[in-house]
CSV table of C-alpha atoms and ligand atoms in Angstrom, one decimal:
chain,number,residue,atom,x,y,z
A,22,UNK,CA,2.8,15.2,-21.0
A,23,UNK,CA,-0.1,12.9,-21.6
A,24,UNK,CA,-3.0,14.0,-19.6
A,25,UNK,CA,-6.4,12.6,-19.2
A,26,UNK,CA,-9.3,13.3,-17.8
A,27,UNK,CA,-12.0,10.7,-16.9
A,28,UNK,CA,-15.4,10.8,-16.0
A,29,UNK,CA,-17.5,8.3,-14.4
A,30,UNK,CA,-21.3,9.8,-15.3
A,31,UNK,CA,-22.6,7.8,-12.0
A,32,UNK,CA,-21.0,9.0,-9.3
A,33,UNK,CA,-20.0,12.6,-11.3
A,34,UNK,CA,-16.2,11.7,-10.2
A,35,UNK,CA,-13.3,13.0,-12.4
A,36,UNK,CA,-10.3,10.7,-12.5
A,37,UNK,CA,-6.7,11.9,-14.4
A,38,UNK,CA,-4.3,9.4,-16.0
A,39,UNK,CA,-0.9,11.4,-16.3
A,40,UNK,CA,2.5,10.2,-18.0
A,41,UNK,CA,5.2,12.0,-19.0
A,42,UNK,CA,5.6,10.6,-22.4
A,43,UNK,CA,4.0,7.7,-24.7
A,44,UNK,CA,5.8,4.0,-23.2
A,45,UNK,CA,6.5,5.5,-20.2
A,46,UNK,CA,5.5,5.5,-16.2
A,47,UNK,CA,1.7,6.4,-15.6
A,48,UNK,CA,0.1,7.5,-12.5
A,49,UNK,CA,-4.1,7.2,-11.9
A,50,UNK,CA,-5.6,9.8,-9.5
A,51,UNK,CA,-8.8,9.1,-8.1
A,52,UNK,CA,-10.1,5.9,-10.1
A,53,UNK,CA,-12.9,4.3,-9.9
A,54,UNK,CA,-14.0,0.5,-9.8
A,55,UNK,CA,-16.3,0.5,-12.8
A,56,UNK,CA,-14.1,2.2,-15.0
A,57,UNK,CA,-11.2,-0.1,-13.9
A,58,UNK,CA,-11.2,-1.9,-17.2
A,59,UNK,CA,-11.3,1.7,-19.4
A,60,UNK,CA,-8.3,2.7,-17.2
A,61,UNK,CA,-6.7,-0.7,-18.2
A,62,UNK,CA,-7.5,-0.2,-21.8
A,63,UNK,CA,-6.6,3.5,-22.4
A,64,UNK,CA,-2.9,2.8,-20.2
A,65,UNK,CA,-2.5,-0.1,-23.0
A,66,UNK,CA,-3.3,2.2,-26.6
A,67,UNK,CA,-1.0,4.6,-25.3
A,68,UNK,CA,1.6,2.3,-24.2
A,69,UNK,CA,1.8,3.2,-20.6
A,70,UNK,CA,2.8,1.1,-17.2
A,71,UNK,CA,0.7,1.7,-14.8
A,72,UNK,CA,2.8,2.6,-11.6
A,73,UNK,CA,0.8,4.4,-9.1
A,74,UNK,CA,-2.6,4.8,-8.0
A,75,UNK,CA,-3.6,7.8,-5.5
A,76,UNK,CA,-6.9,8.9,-3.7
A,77,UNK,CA,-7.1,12.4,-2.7
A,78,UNK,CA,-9.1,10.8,-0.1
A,79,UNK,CA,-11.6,8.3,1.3
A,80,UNK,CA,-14.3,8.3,-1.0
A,81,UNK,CA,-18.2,7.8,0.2
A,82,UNK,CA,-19.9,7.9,-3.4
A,83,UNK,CA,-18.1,5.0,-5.5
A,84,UNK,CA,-15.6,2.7,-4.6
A,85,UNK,CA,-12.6,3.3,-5.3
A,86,UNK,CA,-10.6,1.1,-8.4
A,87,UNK,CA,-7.5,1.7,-6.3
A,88,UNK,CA,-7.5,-2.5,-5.1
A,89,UNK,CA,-8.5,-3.5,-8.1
A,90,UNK,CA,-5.9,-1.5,-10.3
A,91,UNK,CA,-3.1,-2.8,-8.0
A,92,UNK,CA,-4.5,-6.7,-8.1
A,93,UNK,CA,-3.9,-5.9,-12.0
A,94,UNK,CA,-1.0,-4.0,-12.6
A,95,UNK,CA,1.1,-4.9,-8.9
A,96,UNK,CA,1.1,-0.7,-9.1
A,97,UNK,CA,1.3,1.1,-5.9
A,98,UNK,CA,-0.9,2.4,-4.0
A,99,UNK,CA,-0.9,6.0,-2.4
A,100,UNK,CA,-3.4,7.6,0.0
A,101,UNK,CA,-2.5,10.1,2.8
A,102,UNK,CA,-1.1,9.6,6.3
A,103,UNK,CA,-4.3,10.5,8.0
A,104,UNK,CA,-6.6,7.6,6.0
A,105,UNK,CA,-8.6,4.8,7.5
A,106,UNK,CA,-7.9,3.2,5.0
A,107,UNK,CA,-6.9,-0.8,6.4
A,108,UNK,CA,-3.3,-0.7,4.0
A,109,UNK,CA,-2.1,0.8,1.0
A,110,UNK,CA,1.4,0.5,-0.6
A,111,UNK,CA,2.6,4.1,0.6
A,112,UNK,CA,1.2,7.2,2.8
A,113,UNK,CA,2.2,10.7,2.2
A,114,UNK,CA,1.7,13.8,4.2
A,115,UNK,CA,2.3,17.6,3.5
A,116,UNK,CA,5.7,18.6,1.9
A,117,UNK,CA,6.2,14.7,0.4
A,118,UNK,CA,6.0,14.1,-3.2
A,119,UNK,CA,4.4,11.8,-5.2
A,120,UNK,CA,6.6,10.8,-8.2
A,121,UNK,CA,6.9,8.4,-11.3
A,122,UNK,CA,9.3,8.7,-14.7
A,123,UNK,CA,9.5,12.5,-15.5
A,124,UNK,CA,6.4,13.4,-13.6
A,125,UNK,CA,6.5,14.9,-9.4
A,126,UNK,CA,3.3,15.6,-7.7
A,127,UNK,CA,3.8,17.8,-5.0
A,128,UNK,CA,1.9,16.6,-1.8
A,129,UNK,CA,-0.6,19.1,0.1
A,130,UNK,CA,-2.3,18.4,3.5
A,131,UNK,CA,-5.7,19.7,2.8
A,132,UNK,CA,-8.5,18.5,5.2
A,133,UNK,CA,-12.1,19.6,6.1
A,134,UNK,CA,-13.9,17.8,3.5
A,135,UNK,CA,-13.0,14.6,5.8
A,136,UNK,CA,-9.6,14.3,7.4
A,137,UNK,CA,-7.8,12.7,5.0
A,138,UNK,CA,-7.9,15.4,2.1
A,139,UNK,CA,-5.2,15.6,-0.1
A,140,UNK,CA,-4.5,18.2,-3.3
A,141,UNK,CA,-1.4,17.3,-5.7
A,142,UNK,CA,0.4,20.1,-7.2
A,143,UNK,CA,1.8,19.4,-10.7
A,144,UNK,CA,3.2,22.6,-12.1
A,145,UNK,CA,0.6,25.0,-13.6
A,146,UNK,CA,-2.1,22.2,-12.2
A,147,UNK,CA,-3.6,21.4,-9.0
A,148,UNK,CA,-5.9,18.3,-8.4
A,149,UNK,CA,-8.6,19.3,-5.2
A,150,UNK,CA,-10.3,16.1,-4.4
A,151,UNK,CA,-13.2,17.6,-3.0
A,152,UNK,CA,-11.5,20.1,-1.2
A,153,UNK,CA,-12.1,22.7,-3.9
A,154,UNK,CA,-14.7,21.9,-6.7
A,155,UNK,CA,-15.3,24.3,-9.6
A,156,UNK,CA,-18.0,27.0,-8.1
A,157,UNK,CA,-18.2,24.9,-4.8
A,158,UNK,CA,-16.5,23.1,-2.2
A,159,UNK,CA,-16.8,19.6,-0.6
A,160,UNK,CA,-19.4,18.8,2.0
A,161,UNK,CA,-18.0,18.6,5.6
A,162,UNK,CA,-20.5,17.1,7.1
A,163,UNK,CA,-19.4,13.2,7.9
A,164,UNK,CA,-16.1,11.3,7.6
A,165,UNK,CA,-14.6,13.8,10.6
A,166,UNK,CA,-15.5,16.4,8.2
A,167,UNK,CA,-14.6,19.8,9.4
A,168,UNK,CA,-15.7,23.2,7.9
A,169,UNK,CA,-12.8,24.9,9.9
A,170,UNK,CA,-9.9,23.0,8.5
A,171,UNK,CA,-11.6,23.3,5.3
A,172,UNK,CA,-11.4,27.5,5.2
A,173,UNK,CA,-7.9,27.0,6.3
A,174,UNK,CA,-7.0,24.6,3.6
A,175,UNK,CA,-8.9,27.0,1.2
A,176,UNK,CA,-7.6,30.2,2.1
A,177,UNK,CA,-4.5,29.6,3.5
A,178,UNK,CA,-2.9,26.5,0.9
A,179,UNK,CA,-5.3,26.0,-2.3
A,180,UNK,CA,-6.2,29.9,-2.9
A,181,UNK,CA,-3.1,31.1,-2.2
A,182,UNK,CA,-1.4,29.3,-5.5
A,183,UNK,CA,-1.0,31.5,-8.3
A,184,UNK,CA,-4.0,32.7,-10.0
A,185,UNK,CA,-3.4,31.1,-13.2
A,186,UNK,CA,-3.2,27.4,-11.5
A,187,UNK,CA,-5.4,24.8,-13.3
A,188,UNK,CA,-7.9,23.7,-11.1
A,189,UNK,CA,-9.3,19.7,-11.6
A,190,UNK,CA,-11.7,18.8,-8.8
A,191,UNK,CA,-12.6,15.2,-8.1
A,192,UNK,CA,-16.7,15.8,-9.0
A,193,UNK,CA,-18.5,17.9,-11.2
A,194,UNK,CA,-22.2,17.9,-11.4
A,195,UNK,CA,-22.8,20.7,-13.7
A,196,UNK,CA,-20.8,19.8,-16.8
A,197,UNK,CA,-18.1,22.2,-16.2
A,198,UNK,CA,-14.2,20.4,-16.4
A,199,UNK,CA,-11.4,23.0,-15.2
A,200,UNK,CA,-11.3,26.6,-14.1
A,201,UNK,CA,-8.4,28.2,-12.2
A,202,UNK,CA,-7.5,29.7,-9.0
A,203,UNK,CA,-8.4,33.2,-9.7
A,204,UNK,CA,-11.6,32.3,-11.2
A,205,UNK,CA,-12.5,30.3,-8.0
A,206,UNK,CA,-11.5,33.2,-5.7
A,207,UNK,CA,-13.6,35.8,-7.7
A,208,UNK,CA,-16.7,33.2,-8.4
A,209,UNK,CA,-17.3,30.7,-6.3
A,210,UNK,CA,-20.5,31.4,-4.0
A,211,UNK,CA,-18.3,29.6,-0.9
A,212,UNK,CA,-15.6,31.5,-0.9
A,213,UNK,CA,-17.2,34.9,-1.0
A,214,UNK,CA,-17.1,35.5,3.0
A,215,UNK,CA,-15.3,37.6,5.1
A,216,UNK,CA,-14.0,35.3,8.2
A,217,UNK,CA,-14.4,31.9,9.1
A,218,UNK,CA,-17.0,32.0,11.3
A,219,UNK,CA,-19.5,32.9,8.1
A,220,UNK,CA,-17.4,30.2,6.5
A,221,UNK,CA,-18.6,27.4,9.2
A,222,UNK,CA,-22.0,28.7,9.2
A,223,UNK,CA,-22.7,28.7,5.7
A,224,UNK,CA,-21.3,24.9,5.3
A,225,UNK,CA,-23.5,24.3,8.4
A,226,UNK,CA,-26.3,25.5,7.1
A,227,UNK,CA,-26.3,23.1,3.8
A,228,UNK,CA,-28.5,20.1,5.3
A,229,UNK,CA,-27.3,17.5,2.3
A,230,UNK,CA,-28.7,14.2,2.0
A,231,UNK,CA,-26.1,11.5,2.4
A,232,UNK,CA,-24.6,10.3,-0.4
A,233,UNK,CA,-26.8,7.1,-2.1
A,234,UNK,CA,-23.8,4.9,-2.4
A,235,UNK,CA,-22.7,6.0,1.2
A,236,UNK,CA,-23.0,3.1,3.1
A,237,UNK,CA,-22.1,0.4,0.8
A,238,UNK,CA,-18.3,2.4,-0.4
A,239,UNK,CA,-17.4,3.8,2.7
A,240,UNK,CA,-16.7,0.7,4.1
A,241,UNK,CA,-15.7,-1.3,1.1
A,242,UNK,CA,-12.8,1.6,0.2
A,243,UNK,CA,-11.8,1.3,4.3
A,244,UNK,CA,-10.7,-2.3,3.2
A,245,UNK,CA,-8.8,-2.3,0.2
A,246,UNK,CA,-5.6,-3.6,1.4
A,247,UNK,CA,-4.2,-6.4,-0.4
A,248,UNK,CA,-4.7,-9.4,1.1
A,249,UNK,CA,-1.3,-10.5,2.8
A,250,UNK,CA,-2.5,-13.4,4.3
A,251,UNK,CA,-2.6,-15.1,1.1
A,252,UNK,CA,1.2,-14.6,0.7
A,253,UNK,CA,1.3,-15.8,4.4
A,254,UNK,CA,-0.6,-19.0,4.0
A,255,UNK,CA,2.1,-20.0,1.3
A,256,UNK,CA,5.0,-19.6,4.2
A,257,UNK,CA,6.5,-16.3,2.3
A,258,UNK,CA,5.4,-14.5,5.6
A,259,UNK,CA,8.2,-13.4,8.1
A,260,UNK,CA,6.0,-11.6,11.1
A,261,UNK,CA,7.9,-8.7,12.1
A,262,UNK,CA,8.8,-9.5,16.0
A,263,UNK,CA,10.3,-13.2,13.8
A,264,UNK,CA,12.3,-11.0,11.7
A,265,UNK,CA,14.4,-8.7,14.0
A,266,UNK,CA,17.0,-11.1,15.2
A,267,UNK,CA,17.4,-11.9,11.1
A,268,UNK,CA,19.3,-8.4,11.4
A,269,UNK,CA,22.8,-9.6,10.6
A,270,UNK,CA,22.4,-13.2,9.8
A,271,UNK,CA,24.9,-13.6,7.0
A,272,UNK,CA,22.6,-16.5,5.6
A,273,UNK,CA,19.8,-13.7,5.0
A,274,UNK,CA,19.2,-10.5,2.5
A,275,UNK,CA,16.8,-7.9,3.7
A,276,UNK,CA,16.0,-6.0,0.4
A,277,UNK,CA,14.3,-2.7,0.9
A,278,UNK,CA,11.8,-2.0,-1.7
A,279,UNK,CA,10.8,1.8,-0.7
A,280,UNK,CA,11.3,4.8,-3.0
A,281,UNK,CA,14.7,7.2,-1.9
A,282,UNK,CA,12.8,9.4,-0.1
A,283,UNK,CA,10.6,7.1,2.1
A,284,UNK,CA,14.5,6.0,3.6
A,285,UNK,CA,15.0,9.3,4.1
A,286,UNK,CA,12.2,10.3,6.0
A,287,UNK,CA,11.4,6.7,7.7
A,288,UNK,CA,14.4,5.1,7.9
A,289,UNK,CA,15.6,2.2,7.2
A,290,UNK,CA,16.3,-1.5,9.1
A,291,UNK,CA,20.3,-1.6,9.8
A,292,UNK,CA,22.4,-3.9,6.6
A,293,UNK,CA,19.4,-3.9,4.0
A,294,UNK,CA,19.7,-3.2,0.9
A,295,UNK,CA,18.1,-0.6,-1.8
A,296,UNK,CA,15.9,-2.2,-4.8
A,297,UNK,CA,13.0,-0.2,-5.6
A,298,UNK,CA,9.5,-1.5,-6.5
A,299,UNK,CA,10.2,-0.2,-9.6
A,300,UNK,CA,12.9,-2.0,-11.0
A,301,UNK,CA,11.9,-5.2,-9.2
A,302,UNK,CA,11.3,-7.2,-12.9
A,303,UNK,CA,14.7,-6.0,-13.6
A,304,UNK,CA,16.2,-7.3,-10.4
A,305,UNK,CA,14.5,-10.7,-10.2
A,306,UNK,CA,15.5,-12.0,-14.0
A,307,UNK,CA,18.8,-13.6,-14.0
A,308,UNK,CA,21.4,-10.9,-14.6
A,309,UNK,CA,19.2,-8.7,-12.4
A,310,UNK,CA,20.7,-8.3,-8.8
A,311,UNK,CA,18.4,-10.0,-6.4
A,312,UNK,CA,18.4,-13.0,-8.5
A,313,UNK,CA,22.5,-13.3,-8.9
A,314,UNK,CA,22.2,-12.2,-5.2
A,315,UNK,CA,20.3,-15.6,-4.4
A,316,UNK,CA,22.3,-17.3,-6.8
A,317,UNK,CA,25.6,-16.9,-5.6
A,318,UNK,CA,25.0,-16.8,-2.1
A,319,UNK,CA,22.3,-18.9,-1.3
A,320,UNK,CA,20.7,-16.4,1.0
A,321,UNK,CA,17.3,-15.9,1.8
A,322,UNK,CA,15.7,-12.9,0.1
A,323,UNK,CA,13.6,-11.0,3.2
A,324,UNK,CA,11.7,-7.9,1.1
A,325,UNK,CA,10.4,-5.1,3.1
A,326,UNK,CA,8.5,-2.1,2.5
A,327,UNK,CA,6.6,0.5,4.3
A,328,UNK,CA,3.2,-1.7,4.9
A,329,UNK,CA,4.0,-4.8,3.3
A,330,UNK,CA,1.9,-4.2,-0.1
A,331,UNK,CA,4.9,-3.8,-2.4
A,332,UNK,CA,6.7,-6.6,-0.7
A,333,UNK,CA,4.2,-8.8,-1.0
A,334,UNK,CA,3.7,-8.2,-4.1
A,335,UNK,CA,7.6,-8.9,-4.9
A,336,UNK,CA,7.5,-12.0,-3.2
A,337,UNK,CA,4.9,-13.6,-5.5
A,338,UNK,CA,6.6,-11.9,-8.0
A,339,UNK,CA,10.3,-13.2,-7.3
A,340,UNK,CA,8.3,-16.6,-6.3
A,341,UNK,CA,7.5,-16.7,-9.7
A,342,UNK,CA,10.9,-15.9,-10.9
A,343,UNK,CA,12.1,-18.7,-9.6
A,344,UNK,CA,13.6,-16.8,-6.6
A,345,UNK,CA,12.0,-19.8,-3.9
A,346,UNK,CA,13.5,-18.4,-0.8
A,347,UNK,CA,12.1,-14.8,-1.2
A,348,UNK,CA,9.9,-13.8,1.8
A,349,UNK,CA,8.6,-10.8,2.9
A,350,UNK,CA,7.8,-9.0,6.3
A,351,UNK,CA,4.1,-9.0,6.7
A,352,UNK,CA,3.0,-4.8,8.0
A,353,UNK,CA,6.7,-3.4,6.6
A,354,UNK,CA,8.7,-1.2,8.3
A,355,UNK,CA,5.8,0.0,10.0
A,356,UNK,CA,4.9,-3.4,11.7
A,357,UNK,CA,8.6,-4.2,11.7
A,358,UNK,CA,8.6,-0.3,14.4
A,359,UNK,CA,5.8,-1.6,16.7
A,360,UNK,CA,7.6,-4.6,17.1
A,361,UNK,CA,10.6,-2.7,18.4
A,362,UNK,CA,13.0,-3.1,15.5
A,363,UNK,CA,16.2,-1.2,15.3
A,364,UNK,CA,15.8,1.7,12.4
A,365,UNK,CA,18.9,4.0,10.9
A,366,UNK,CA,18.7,7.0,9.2
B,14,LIG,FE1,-15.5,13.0,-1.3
């Protein structure tokens, strides 16, 4: 496995680029917006594609490189269900897993640090966010912060993993880099109390300053969605309410472009078909399936997805390709819900 750990010395903020193997599928957890073109650099020399980019959660001290990674590299996106956040590509939530070539993060609900909190297992390696720092834990003070959610993620999800886990927290301030679950549970000052009402009153009691860069990144990483209208203004925008009597129209493809397991759990809109994200380049070249699709039929290529990040993405994508009747549902499946759309499972 390739795995890197980054540092960005301003805001203290760890960030890990994990692969399973040299020219394969890469993942970014936690990036940041100045090191965006480090990231960029360091996926290149060791011949990576940069598929996903994940936040263990809304940051407040740096901005987050997750818009700027996927304006790059058309990667996708992935915060938790719970997020402010105006869109990303994909949403996960507790028992989900994260997954790229060779490489499955499991997904863990773990709030009190705000309320969107997520830790990713990976085998022998758990990534905290600010849930769990090495000798410390993550403030709870703003965001919807909650000391009580945070013992229960603590003592009832993180420090219940096996003692030998790897630990890699989202911060460090002191210089240290890893440490394990069994040398948190011995040695960290926070977790040294007997019930959780010592738990809240010692994370009560801790009167921090905001974060400097507070006020300037919380908002900026609450709008980091990709900017559909621009897709829209160039009339490859179906709105969702538009799309549903499309359902059925033999002159009309509706392509979904969700991983397996989002169909699973969401559902999916009645007659589409399956192309991933993934293999999209693939699909879109002649040869490739959505492009013979077009070709031979003459039907109009309708993408969806679960927000409408990946699809708009395709569009300009198979736009590009030559593919000039691909559209896309502006929101996703998630628009395509509130407008009353018929879903199948
Ligand atoms: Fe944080």
């Amino acid at each position: 496995m390739i795995f890197r750990q980054l540092f960005d010395c301003v805001s203290s903020t760890y960030s890990y680029l994990l692969a399973s193997r040299r020219g394969g599928e890469a993942l970014i957890i936690d990036p940041v917006l100045e090191k965006v073109e480090r990231y960029l650099q360091l996926v290149q020399e060791l011949d990576l594609k940069l598929v996903k980019a994940v936040d263990t959660h809304l940051h407040a001290d740096h901005i987050t490189g997750l818009g700027a990674l996927r304006d790059r590299t058309r990667c996708i996106t992935v915060m938790g269900e719970q997020s402010s956040v105006d869109v990303v590509s994909m949403r996960v939530a507790e028992g989900d897993r994260v997954q790229i070539e060779g490489l499955s993060l499991d997904v863990l609900y773990t709030p009190g640090h705000t309320d969107d909190s997520y830790s990713y297992l990976l085998g022998d390696r758990v990534f905290t966010g600010d849930t769990l720092l090495i000798r410390g834990t993550g403030r709870t003070d703003f965001q919807n912060g909650d000391p009580r959610a945070q013992y229960d993620s603590l003592f009832n999800k993180l420090l219940k993993l096996p003692d030998d886990t790897l630990v890699y927290p989202a911060h460090d301030y002191k210089g240290d880099t890893v440490s394990t679950i069994g040398e948190e549970k011995r040695f960290n000052p926070r977790v040294q109390v007997t019930s959780v009402d010592q738990y809240v009153d010692l994370m009560n009691s801790l009167n921090l300053p905001n974060p400097k860069m507070m006020d300037v990144a919380v908002p900026s990483n609450m709008r980091q969605g990709l900017a559909q209208q621009t897709i829209a203004a160039r009339g490859w925008a179906v709105s969702a309410a538009a799309a549903v009597p499309l359902v059925g129209r033999p002159d009309v493809a509706l392509v979904d472009l969700r991983e397996r397991a989002e169909r699973e759990k969401h559902g999916v809109i009645p007659g589409s078909l399956h192309a991933p994200y993934p293999d999209l380049q693939e699909n879109i070249q002649p040869g490739g399936m959505l492009y013979e699709l077009a070709a031979s039929t003459g039907k109009r290529i309708l993408f969806y997805c679960a927000f409408g990040e990946r699809s708009a993405m395709a569009v300009q994508a198979a736009q590009d390709a030559g593919l000039s009747s691909a559209c896309h549902i502006q929101g996703g499946l998630d628009a395509w819900k509130k407008a009353a759309g018929t879903v199948v499972r």
